[in-house]
mmCIF file of C-alpha atoms in Angstrom:
data_model
loop_
_atom_site.group_PDB
_atom_site.id
_atom_site.type_symbol
_atom_site.label_atom_id
_atom_site.label_comp_id
_atom_site.label_asym_id
_atom_site.label_seq_id
_atom_site.Cartn_x
_atom_site.Cartn_y
_atom_site.Cartn_z
ATOM 1 C CA VAL A 1 6.494 8.795 16.104
ATOM 2 C CA GLU A 2 9.199 6.497 17.998
ATOM 3 C CA ASN A 3 10.522 9.203 20.307
ATOM 4 C CA HIS A 4 8.795 12.627 21.519
ATOM 5 C CA ARG A 5 12.177 14.142 21.012
ATOM 6 C CA GLU A 6 11.857 13.884 17.201
ATOM 7 C CA ILE A 7 10.099 16.968 17.197
ATOM 8 C CA TYR A 8 13.323 19.001 17.691
ATOM 9 C CA ILE A 9 16.149 18.012 15.408
ATOM 10 C CA TYR A 10 19.537 19.935 15.452
ATOM 11 C CA ASN A 11 22.295 19.189 13.040
ATOM 12 C CA SER A 12 20.413 15.641 12.271
ATOM 13 C CA GLU A 13 20.293 14.848 16.014
ATOM 14 C CA MET A 14 17.347 14.693 18.244
ATOM 15 C CA ILE A 15 17.496 17.185 21.190
ATOM 16 C CA SER A 16 19.225 15.448 24.217
ATOM 17 C CA GLU A 17 16.931 14.654 27.306
ATOM 18 C CA GLU A 18 18.741 17.084 29.162
ATOM 19 C CA ASP A 19 18.231 20.085 26.723
ATOM 20 C CA PHE A 20 14.447 18.830 26.279
ATOM 21 C CA ALA A 21 14.040 18.994 30.101
ATOM 22 C CA TYR A 22 15.677 22.626 30.375
ATOM 23 C CA CYS A 23 13.582 24.039 27.156
ATOM 24 C CA ILE A 24 10.066 22.608 28.652
ATOM 25 C CA GLU A 25 11.193 23.910 32.187
ATOM 26 C CA THR A 26 11.647 27.291 30.935
ATOM 27 C CA VAL A 27 8.300 27.407 29.138
ATOM 28 C CA LYS A 28 6.642 25.928 32.042
ATOM 29 C CA ARG A 29 7.697 28.626 34.104
ATOM 30 C CA ALA A 30 6.099 31.317 31.700
ATOM 31 C CA ALA A 31 2.958 28.998 31.490
ATOM 32 C CA ASP A 32 2.719 28.905 35.042
ATOM 33 C CA VAL A 33 2.382 32.651 35.180
ATOM 34 C CA LEU A 34 -0.119 32.610 32.292
ATOM 35 C CA GLU A 35 -2.253 30.061 34.127
ATOM 36 C CA LYS A 36 -2.659 32.440 37.004
ATOM 37 C CA GLN A 37 -4.039 35.030 34.802
ATOM 38 C CA GLY A 38 -6.666 32.485 33.407
ATOM 39 C CA VAL A 39 -4.818 31.712 29.994
ATOM 40 C CA PHE A 40 -4.061 27.995 29.557
ATOM 41 C CA PRO A 41 -1.513 27.275 26.637
ATOM 42 C CA THR A 42 -2.091 24.145 24.689
ATOM 43 C CA SER A 43 0.636 21.253 24.488
ATOM 44 C CA PHE A 44 1.443 22.325 20.889
ATOM 45 C CA GLU A 45 2.006 26.079 22.111
ATOM 46 C CA VAL A 46 4.278 24.861 24.900
ATOM 47 C CA GLU A 47 6.225 22.496 22.210
ATOM 48 C CA THR A 48 6.662 25.633 19.925
ATOM 49 C CA ALA A 49 7.708 27.985 22.642
ATOM 50 C CA ALA A 50 10.026 25.271 24.026
ATOM 51 C CA ALA A 51 11.532 25.031 20.133
ATOM 52 C CA PHE A 52 12.430 28.491 20.071
ATOM 53 C CA VAL A 53 14.001 28.467 23.400
ATOM 54 C CA TYR A 54 16.043 25.504 21.931
ATOM 55 C CA PHE A 55 16.994 27.191 18.564
ATOM 56 C CA ASN A 56 18.359 30.371 20.584
ATOM 57 C CA LEU A 57 20.322 27.940 23.033
ATOM 58 C CA LYS A 58 22.004 26.338 20.013
ATOM 59 C CA LYS A 59 22.357 29.662 18.266
ATOM 60 C CA CYS A 60 20.997 28.322 14.917
ATOM 61 C CA ASP A 61 21.972 29.855 11.770
ATOM 62 C CA PHE A 62 18.815 28.553 10.090
ATOM 63 C CA ALA A 63 15.650 26.875 11.668
ATOM 64 C CA VAL A 64 13.000 24.998 9.654
ATOM 65 C CA VAL A 65 9.920 25.471 11.457
ATOM 66 C CA GLU A 66 6.861 23.133 10.248
ATOM 67 C CA CYS A 67 3.483 24.571 10.849
ATOM 68 C CA GLY A 68 1.185 22.249 13.095
ATOM 69 C CA MET A 69 -2.083 22.929 11.284
ATOM 70 C CA GLY A 70 -2.723 25.702 8.670
ATOM 71 C CA GLY A 71 -0.767 28.778 8.796
ATOM 72 C CA GLU A 72 -2.400 31.926 9.765
ATOM 73 C CA LEU A 73 -3.630 30.950 13.327
ATOM 74 C CA ASP A 74 -0.894 28.392 14.013
ATOM 75 C CA ALA A 75 1.235 28.729 17.314
ATOM 76 C CA THR A 76 4.376 28.574 14.700
ATOM 77 C CA ASN A 77 3.125 31.987 13.245
ATOM 78 C CA VAL A 78 4.562 34.226 15.639
ATOM 79 C CA ILE A 79 7.655 34.679 13.494
ATOM 80 C CA LYS A 80 7.570 38.219 12.366
ATOM 81 C CA LYS A 81 10.136 38.111 9.663
ATOM 82 C CA PRO A 82 10.880 34.589 8.205
ATOM 83 C CA GLU A 83 13.503 34.305 5.719
ATOM 84 C CA CYS A 84 11.348 32.496 3.308
ATOM 85 C CA CYS A 85 7.853 31.073 3.515
ATOM 86 C CA VAL A 86 7.494 27.619 1.930
ATOM 87 C CA ILE A 87 4.172 26.120 0.781
ATOM 88 C CA THR A 88 3.601 22.362 0.115
ATOM 89 C CA SER A 89 1.017 20.828 -1.814
ATOM 90 C CA ILE A 90 -2.440 21.931 -0.439
ATOM 91 C CA SER A 91 -5.502 19.454 -0.419
ATOM 92 C CA ARG A 92 -8.467 19.324 1.783
ATOM 93 C CA ASP A 93 -7.336 18.437 5.296
ATOM 94 C CA HIS A 94 -8.422 19.823 8.811
ATOM 95 C CA SER A 95 -11.508 20.965 7.129
ATOM 96 C CA ALA A 96 -13.266 21.644 10.615
ATOM 97 C CA TYR A 97 -10.766 24.343 11.471
ATOM 98 C CA LEU A 98 -9.217 25.601 8.085
ATOM 99 C CA GLY A 99 -12.298 25.677 5.798
ATOM 100 C CA SER A 100 -14.448 23.283 3.658
ATOM 101 C CA THR A 101 -12.990 24.720 0.377
ATOM 102 C CA LEU A 102 -9.516 24.771 -1.246
ATOM 103 C CA GLU A 103 -9.723 28.477 -1.278
ATOM 104 C CA GLU A 104 -10.394 28.694 2.239
ATOM 105 C CA ILE A 105 -7.756 26.391 3.116
ATOM 106 C CA SER A 106 -5.360 28.181 0.888
ATOM 107 C CA ALA A 107 -5.920 31.481 2.603
ATOM 108 C CA ALA A 108 -5.484 30.149 6.038
ATOM 109 C CA LYS A 109 -2.010 28.538 5.001
ATOM 110 C CA SER A 110 -1.109 31.702 3.124
ATOM 111 C CA GLY A 111 -1.307 33.375 6.425
ATOM 112 C CA ILE A 112 2.197 32.518 6.980
ATOM 113 C CA ILE A 113 3.419 34.997 4.440
ATOM 114 C CA LYS A 114 4.893 38.008 5.728
ATOM 115 C CA LYS A 115 6.318 41.295 3.962
ATOM 116 C CA ASP A 116 10.212 41.376 3.591
ATOM 117 C CA SER A 117 10.075 37.647 3.021
ATOM 118 C CA CYS A 118 9.818 35.564 -0.046
ATOM 119 C CA VAL A 119 7.597 32.369 -0.950
ATOM 120 C CA VAL A 120 8.336 29.293 -2.609
ATOM 121 C CA SER A 121 5.220 26.900 -3.280
ATOM 122 C CA ALA A 122 4.810 23.455 -4.709
ATOM 123 C CA ILE A 123 2.957 23.034 -8.054
ATOM 124 C CA GLN A 124 -0.794 23.696 -7.167
ATOM 125 C CA GLU A 125 -4.542 23.349 -8.310
ATOM 126 C CA GLU A 126 -5.245 26.674 -10.227
ATOM 127 C CA CYS A 127 -7.575 27.854 -7.430
ATOM 128 C CA VAL A 128 -4.817 27.338 -4.828
ATOM 129 C CA GLY A 129 -2.343 28.837 -6.933
ATOM 130 C CA ASN A 130 -4.530 31.955 -7.353
ATOM 131 C CA VAL A 131 -5.120 32.576 -3.607
ATOM 132 C CA ILE A 132 -1.310 32.347 -3.085
ATOM 133 C CA SER A 133 -0.284 34.480 -5.890
ATOM 134 C CA LYS A 134 -2.966 37.311 -4.513
ATOM 135 C CA LYS A 135 -1.599 37.129 -1.160
ATOM 136 C CA CYS A 136 2.074 37.714 -2.320
ATOM 137 C CA ALA A 137 1.041 40.486 -4.612
ATOM 138 C CA GLU A 138 -0.802 42.119 -1.412
ATOM 139 C CA MET A 139 2.457 41.759 0.436
ATOM 140 C CA SER A 140 4.720 42.605 -2.340
ATOM 141 C CA VAL A 141 6.795 39.611 -1.948
ATOM 142 C CA PRO A 142 8.507 37.467 -4.479
ATOM 143 C CA LEU A 143 6.937 34.185 -5.341
ATOM 144 C CA LYS A 144 8.444 31.098 -6.971
ATOM 145 C CA PHE A 145 6.312 28.089 -8.124
ATOM 146 C CA VAL A 146 8.491 25.087 -8.503
ATOM 147 C CA LYS A 147 8.702 23.235 -11.721
ATOM 148 C CA LYS A 148 7.891 19.495 -12.483
ATOM 149 C CA ALA A 149 10.857 17.317 -11.670
ATOM 150 C CA GLU A 150 11.714 14.541 -14.210
ATOM 151 C CA ILE A 151 11.946 10.952 -12.905
ATOM 152 C CA THR A 152 14.376 9.136 -14.510
ATOM 153 C CA ALA A 153 14.280 5.799 -12.636
ATOM 154 C CA ALA A 154 12.517 4.721 -9.435
ATOM 155 C CA GLY A 155 12.843 1.681 -7.594
ATOM 156 C CA LEU A 156 12.856 0.506 -3.730
ATOM 157 C CA ASP A 157 16.097 1.926 -3.317
ATOM 158 C CA GLY A 158 14.993 5.323 -4.289
ATOM 159 C CA VAL A 159 14.008 7.703 -7.246
ATOM 160 C CA ASP A 160 16.614 9.471 -9.713
ATOM 161 C CA PHE A 161 15.324 12.558 -11.203
ATOM 162 C CA ILE A 162 16.212 15.715 -13.243
ATOM 163 C CA TYR A 163 15.476 19.201 -11.815
ATOM 164 C CA ASP A 164 16.591 22.459 -13.676
ATOM 165 C CA GLY A 165 19.002 20.369 -15.503
ATOM 166 C CA ILE A 166 20.631 18.739 -12.622
ATOM 167 C CA SER A 167 20.530 15.118 -11.850
ATOM 168 C CA PHE A 168 19.523 14.185 -8.300
ATOM 169 C CA HIS A 169 19.105 10.936 -6.342
ATOM 170 C CA SER A 170 16.758 10.736 -3.376
ATOM 171 C CA PRO A 171 16.677 7.531 -1.121
ATOM 172 C CA LEU A 172 13.209 8.194 -0.477
ATOM 173 C CA CYS A 173 10.831 5.821 -2.635
ATOM 174 C CA GLY A 174 7.656 7.800 -2.882
ATOM 175 C CA LEU A 175 7.130 9.159 -6.353
ATOM 176 C CA TYR A 176 5.882 12.214 -5.082
ATOM 177 C CA GLN A 177 9.495 12.943 -3.328
ATOM 178 C CA PRO A 178 11.030 14.476 -6.331
ATOM 179 C CA GLN A 179 8.544 17.445 -6.122
ATOM 180 C CA ASN A 180 9.328 17.721 -2.330
ATOM 181 C CA ALA A 181 13.045 17.947 -3.201
ATOM 182 C CA ALA A 182 12.237 20.774 -5.657
ATOM 183 C CA LEU A 183 10.867 22.960 -2.927
ATOM 184 C CA ALA A 184 13.859 22.409 -1.029
ATOM 185 C CA ILE A 185 16.246 23.308 -4.018
ATOM 186 C CA GLU A 186 14.256 26.518 -4.813
ATOM 187 C CA THR A 187 14.098 27.463 -1.353
ATOM 188 C CA VAL A 188 18.015 27.352 -1.117
ATOM 189 C CA LYS A 189 18.117 29.482 -4.346
ATOM 190 C CA MET A 190 15.566 31.672 -3.268
ATOM 191 C CA LEU A 191 17.440 32.463 -0.165
ATOM 192 C CA GLY A 192 20.391 33.498 -2.192
ATOM 193 C CA GLU A 193 22.842 31.082 -0.177
ATOM 194 C CA ASN A 194 25.815 30.263 -2.122
ATOM 195 C CA VAL A 195 25.134 26.390 -2.297
ATOM 196 C CA SER A 196 26.839 24.374 -5.105
ATOM 197 C CA ALA A 197 24.535 22.089 -7.219
ATOM 198 C CA ALA A 198 27.088 19.470 -5.751
ATOM 199 C CA ALA A 199 26.169 20.327 -2.297
ATOM 200 C CA MET A 200 22.524 20.260 -2.820
ATOM 201 C CA ALA A 201 22.750 17.019 -4.514
ATOM 202 C CA GLU A 202 24.523 15.687 -1.520
ATOM 203 C CA GLY A 203 21.874 17.100 0.796
ATOM 204 C CA ILE A 204 19.211 15.259 -1.101
ATOM 205 C CA ARG A 205 21.169 12.022 -1.400
ATOM 206 C CA ASN A 206 21.334 11.930 2.419
ATOM 207 C CA THR A 207 17.924 12.854 3.343
ATOM 208 C CA VAL A 208 16.165 10.660 5.789
ATOM 209 C CA TRP A 209 12.386 10.785 6.103
ATOM 210 C CA LYS A 210 10.827 8.474 8.399
ATOM 211 C CA PHE A 211 7.438 6.890 8.064
ATOM 212 C CA ARG A 212 6.852 8.196 4.318
ATOM 213 C CA PHE A 213 7.056 5.214 2.336
ATOM 214 C CA GLU A 214 9.766 3.865 4.572
ATOM 215 C CA ILE A 215 10.686 0.116 3.819
ATOM 216 C CA ARG A 216 11.624 -2.133 6.494
ATOM 217 C CA GLY A 217 12.004 -5.608 5.375
ATOM 218 C CA LYS A 218 8.632 -6.634 3.929
ATOM 219 C CA TRP A 219 6.963 -3.645 6.153
ATOM 220 C CA ILE A 220 6.200 -0.422 4.445
ATOM 221 C CA PHE A 221 5.165 2.435 6.976
ATOM 222 C CA ASP A 222 3.532 5.689 5.465
ATOM 223 C CA GLY A 223 1.894 8.620 7.144
ATOM 224 C CA ALA A 224 -0.580 9.038 4.683
ATOM 225 C CA HIS A 225 -3.614 10.604 6.290
ATOM 226 C CA ASN A 226 -5.839 12.421 3.971
ATOM 227 C CA PRO A 227 -6.967 11.866 0.357
ATOM 228 C CA ASP A 228 -4.028 13.594 -1.315
ATOM 229 C CA GLY A 229 -1.501 11.473 0.719
ATOM 230 C CA THR A 230 -3.277 8.458 0.243
ATOM 231 C CA GLN A 231 -3.161 9.018 -3.645
ATOM 232 C CA LYS A 232 0.346 9.534 -3.647
ATOM 233 C CA LEU A 233 0.824 6.207 -1.762
ATOM 234 C CA SER A 234 -1.596 4.395 -4.115
ATOM 235 C CA ASP A 235 0.355 5.838 -7.072
ATOM 236 C CA THR A 236 3.581 4.695 -5.706
ATOM 237 C CA LEU A 237 2.260 1.213 -4.794
ATOM 238 C CA ARG A 238 1.083 0.773 -8.532
ATOM 239 C CA GLU A 239 4.459 1.773 -9.745
ATOM 240 C CA TYR A 240 6.514 -0.544 -7.494
ATOM 241 C CA PHE A 241 3.834 -3.450 -7.144
ATOM 242 C CA PRO A 242 1.940 -3.760 -10.179
ATOM 243 C CA ASN A 243 0.870 -7.247 -9.972
ATOM 244 C CA GLY A 244 1.983 -7.559 -5.955
ATOM 245 C CA LYS A 245 0.058 -9.197 -3.232
ATOM 246 C CA LEU A 246 -0.271 -6.167 -0.867
ATOM 247 C CA VAL A 247 -1.583 -6.320 2.892
ATOM 248 C CA TYR A 248 -2.888 -3.542 4.396
ATOM 249 C CA VAL A 249 -2.878 -2.329 7.957
ATOM 250 C CA PHE A 250 -5.142 0.731 8.166
ATOM 251 C CA GLY A 251 -6.136 3.036 10.945
ATOM 252 C CA VAL A 252 -7.588 6.600 10.972
ATOM 253 C CA PHE A 253 -8.631 9.351 12.923
ATOM 254 C CA LYS A 254 -12.404 10.113 13.160
ATOM 255 C CA ASP A 255 -12.134 13.635 11.731
ATOM 256 C CA LYS A 256 -10.217 12.577 8.653
ATOM 257 C CA ASP A 257 -11.977 11.805 5.168
ATOM 258 C CA TYR A 258 -11.723 8.040 5.629
ATOM 259 C CA ASP A 259 -14.360 7.321 2.915
ATOM 260 C CA LYS A 260 -12.321 9.036 0.379
ATOM 261 C CA MET A 261 -9.177 7.444 1.676
ATOM 262 C CA ALA A 262 -10.575 3.916 1.475
ATOM 263 C CA ARG A 263 -11.851 4.426 -2.019
ATOM 264 C CA ILE A 264 -8.537 5.533 -3.278
ATOM 265 C CA THR A 265 -6.517 2.621 -1.617
ATOM 266 C CA ALA A 266 -8.732 -0.367 -0.968
ATOM 267 C CA PRO A 267 -8.814 -1.767 -4.611
ATOM 268 C CA LEU A 268 -5.098 -2.404 -4.507
ATOM 269 C CA ALA A 269 -4.985 -4.839 -1.474
ATOM 270 C CA SER A 270 -5.190 -8.543 -1.414
ATOM 271 C CA ARG A 271 -6.188 -8.328 2.427
ATOM 272 C CA ILE A 272 -6.940 -5.493 4.835
ATOM 273 C CA TYR A 273 -6.717 -5.354 8.720
ATOM 274 C CA THR A 274 -8.497 -2.195 10.118
ATOM 275 C CA VAL A 275 -7.233 -0.901 13.213
ATOM 276 C CA LYS A 276 -8.018 1.716 15.905
ATOM 277 C CA PRO A 277 -5.152 4.448 16.465
ATOM 278 C CA PRO A 278 -3.926 4.421 20.117
ATOM 279 C CA SER A 279 -5.961 7.950 20.530
ATOM 280 C CA ASP A 280 -9.181 9.568 21.644
ATOM 281 C CA ARG A 281 -9.428 10.682 17.869
ATOM 282 C CA GLY A 282 -8.959 7.093 16.666
ATOM 283 C CA LEU A 283 -11.794 5.894 14.679
ATOM 284 C CA ASP A 284 -13.307 2.213 15.673
ATOM 285 C CA ALA A 285 -11.744 -0.578 13.731
ATOM 286 C CA ALA A 286 -15.064 -2.043 13.067
ATOM 287 C CA VAL A 287 -16.554 1.263 11.736
ATOM 288 C CA LEU A 288 -13.358 1.698 9.452
ATOM 289 C CA ALA A 289 -13.903 -1.981 8.204
ATOM 290 C CA GLU A 290 -17.502 -1.359 7.024
ATOM 291 C CA THR A 291 -16.539 1.657 5.021
ATOM 292 C CA VAL A 292 -13.387 -0.238 3.511
ATOM 293 C CA LYS A 293 -15.817 -2.978 2.516
ATOM 294 C CA LYS A 294 -17.601 -0.730 0.276
ATOM 295 C CA TYR A 295 -14.474 -0.501 -2.108
ATOM 296 C CA ALA A 296 -12.475 -3.538 -1.304
ATOM 297 C CA GLU A 297 -12.111 -6.589 -3.402
ATOM 298 C CA CYS A 298 -10.598 -8.672 -0.521
ATOM 299 C CA GLU A 299 -11.426 -9.773 2.739
ATOM 300 C CA VAL A 300 -11.471 -6.942 5.317
ATOM 301 C CA THR A 301 -10.925 -7.415 9.119
ATOM 302 C CA PRO A 302 -11.219 -5.417 12.173
ATOM 303 C CA ILE A 303 -8.338 -6.261 14.640
ATOM 304 C CA LYS A 304 -6.384 -4.941 17.492
ATOM 305 C CA LEU A 305 -3.072 -3.563 16.322
ATOM 306 C CA SER A 306 -0.824 -5.766 18.345
ATOM 307 C CA ASP A 307 -2.736 -8.838 16.751
ATOM 308 C CA ALA A 308 -2.511 -7.553 13.313
ATOM 309 C CA VAL A 309 1.429 -7.170 13.718
ATOM 310 C CA LYS A 310 1.495 -10.962 14.755
ATOM 311 C CA ILE A 311 -0.524 -12.281 11.830
ATOM 312 C CA CYS A 312 1.171 -9.961 9.043
ATOM 313 C CA GLU A 313 4.505 -11.245 10.186
ATOM 314 C CA LYS A 314 3.370 -14.689 9.002
ATOM 315 C CA GLU A 315 1.479 -13.410 5.921
ATOM 316 C CA SER A 316 2.728 -14.514 2.531
ATOM 317 C CA CYS A 317 2.903 -11.106 0.572
ATOM 318 C CA ASP A 318 5.168 -8.632 -1.338
ATOM 319 C CA ALA A 319 4.557 -6.076 1.267
ATOM 320 C CA VAL A 320 2.582 -5.238 4.416
ATOM 321 C CA VAL A 321 1.503 -1.491 4.054
ATOM 322 C CA CYS A 322 0.915 0.468 7.387
ATOM 323 C CA PHE A 323 -0.695 3.600 7.104
#
């Protein structure tokens, strides 16, 4: 988001410029050969291949590899024998590519499941859980669904919760973060690593996740980009600002379900600025504004992103929420 090298993190540090150049150059030589054969790798395929070059260069003990989109047909899915396949909360997203129903999307995402591996899944809707369970049974792999984490305290300094009888503190403010942490906890257990409860608690206490309900002064940045993400964002805003004055800076891609996202989020705002993301996929700010107006109880203004920043710096409000 701030630097392209964020996509490769080794021991909490971004890849160096020198290593990045080496890895991309290595893959470029292979891509040049492919292009002569009429095969043109996508930028994501190039970056994924470069990631494996980097992991090998660093002799990583473990690599956490996030799928780009879906699972079965994703570039990351060349891994033949993953140690563990982790499935986060599944909702409708990338429907043009993954399917129009939750079952179809779940089947695509379950494509990362391999024999001789194991699977840890978030709590899912019943239809999603059934697809994952069936796939695991077919592949004869163990499956663990996480349990519900019990939140004991929540504020803008983070969330305290209990999971499996152990107390944890996450510095991440989102009310959904304890369930994400539960995935990490269960994955460590499933892998059979001898990691103490104290070490797991320390890991969660030191977790950094930029742009997921990240607070910088009066600004809140959140990468919510589908109905499920915006629902979790709205739930968190209701908890922390029950009667607060919230100003939104809201931008979205054309291929997202922005009508539903607007319906979920707009009623909480005191003022909304719609912006066009700097991308060919970006939805025009005026088009988004007309959609948002259907659900908002406040003034909605389409505006340039740079102008929105200047105006919001001077806004008298409890928080400026950028998502």
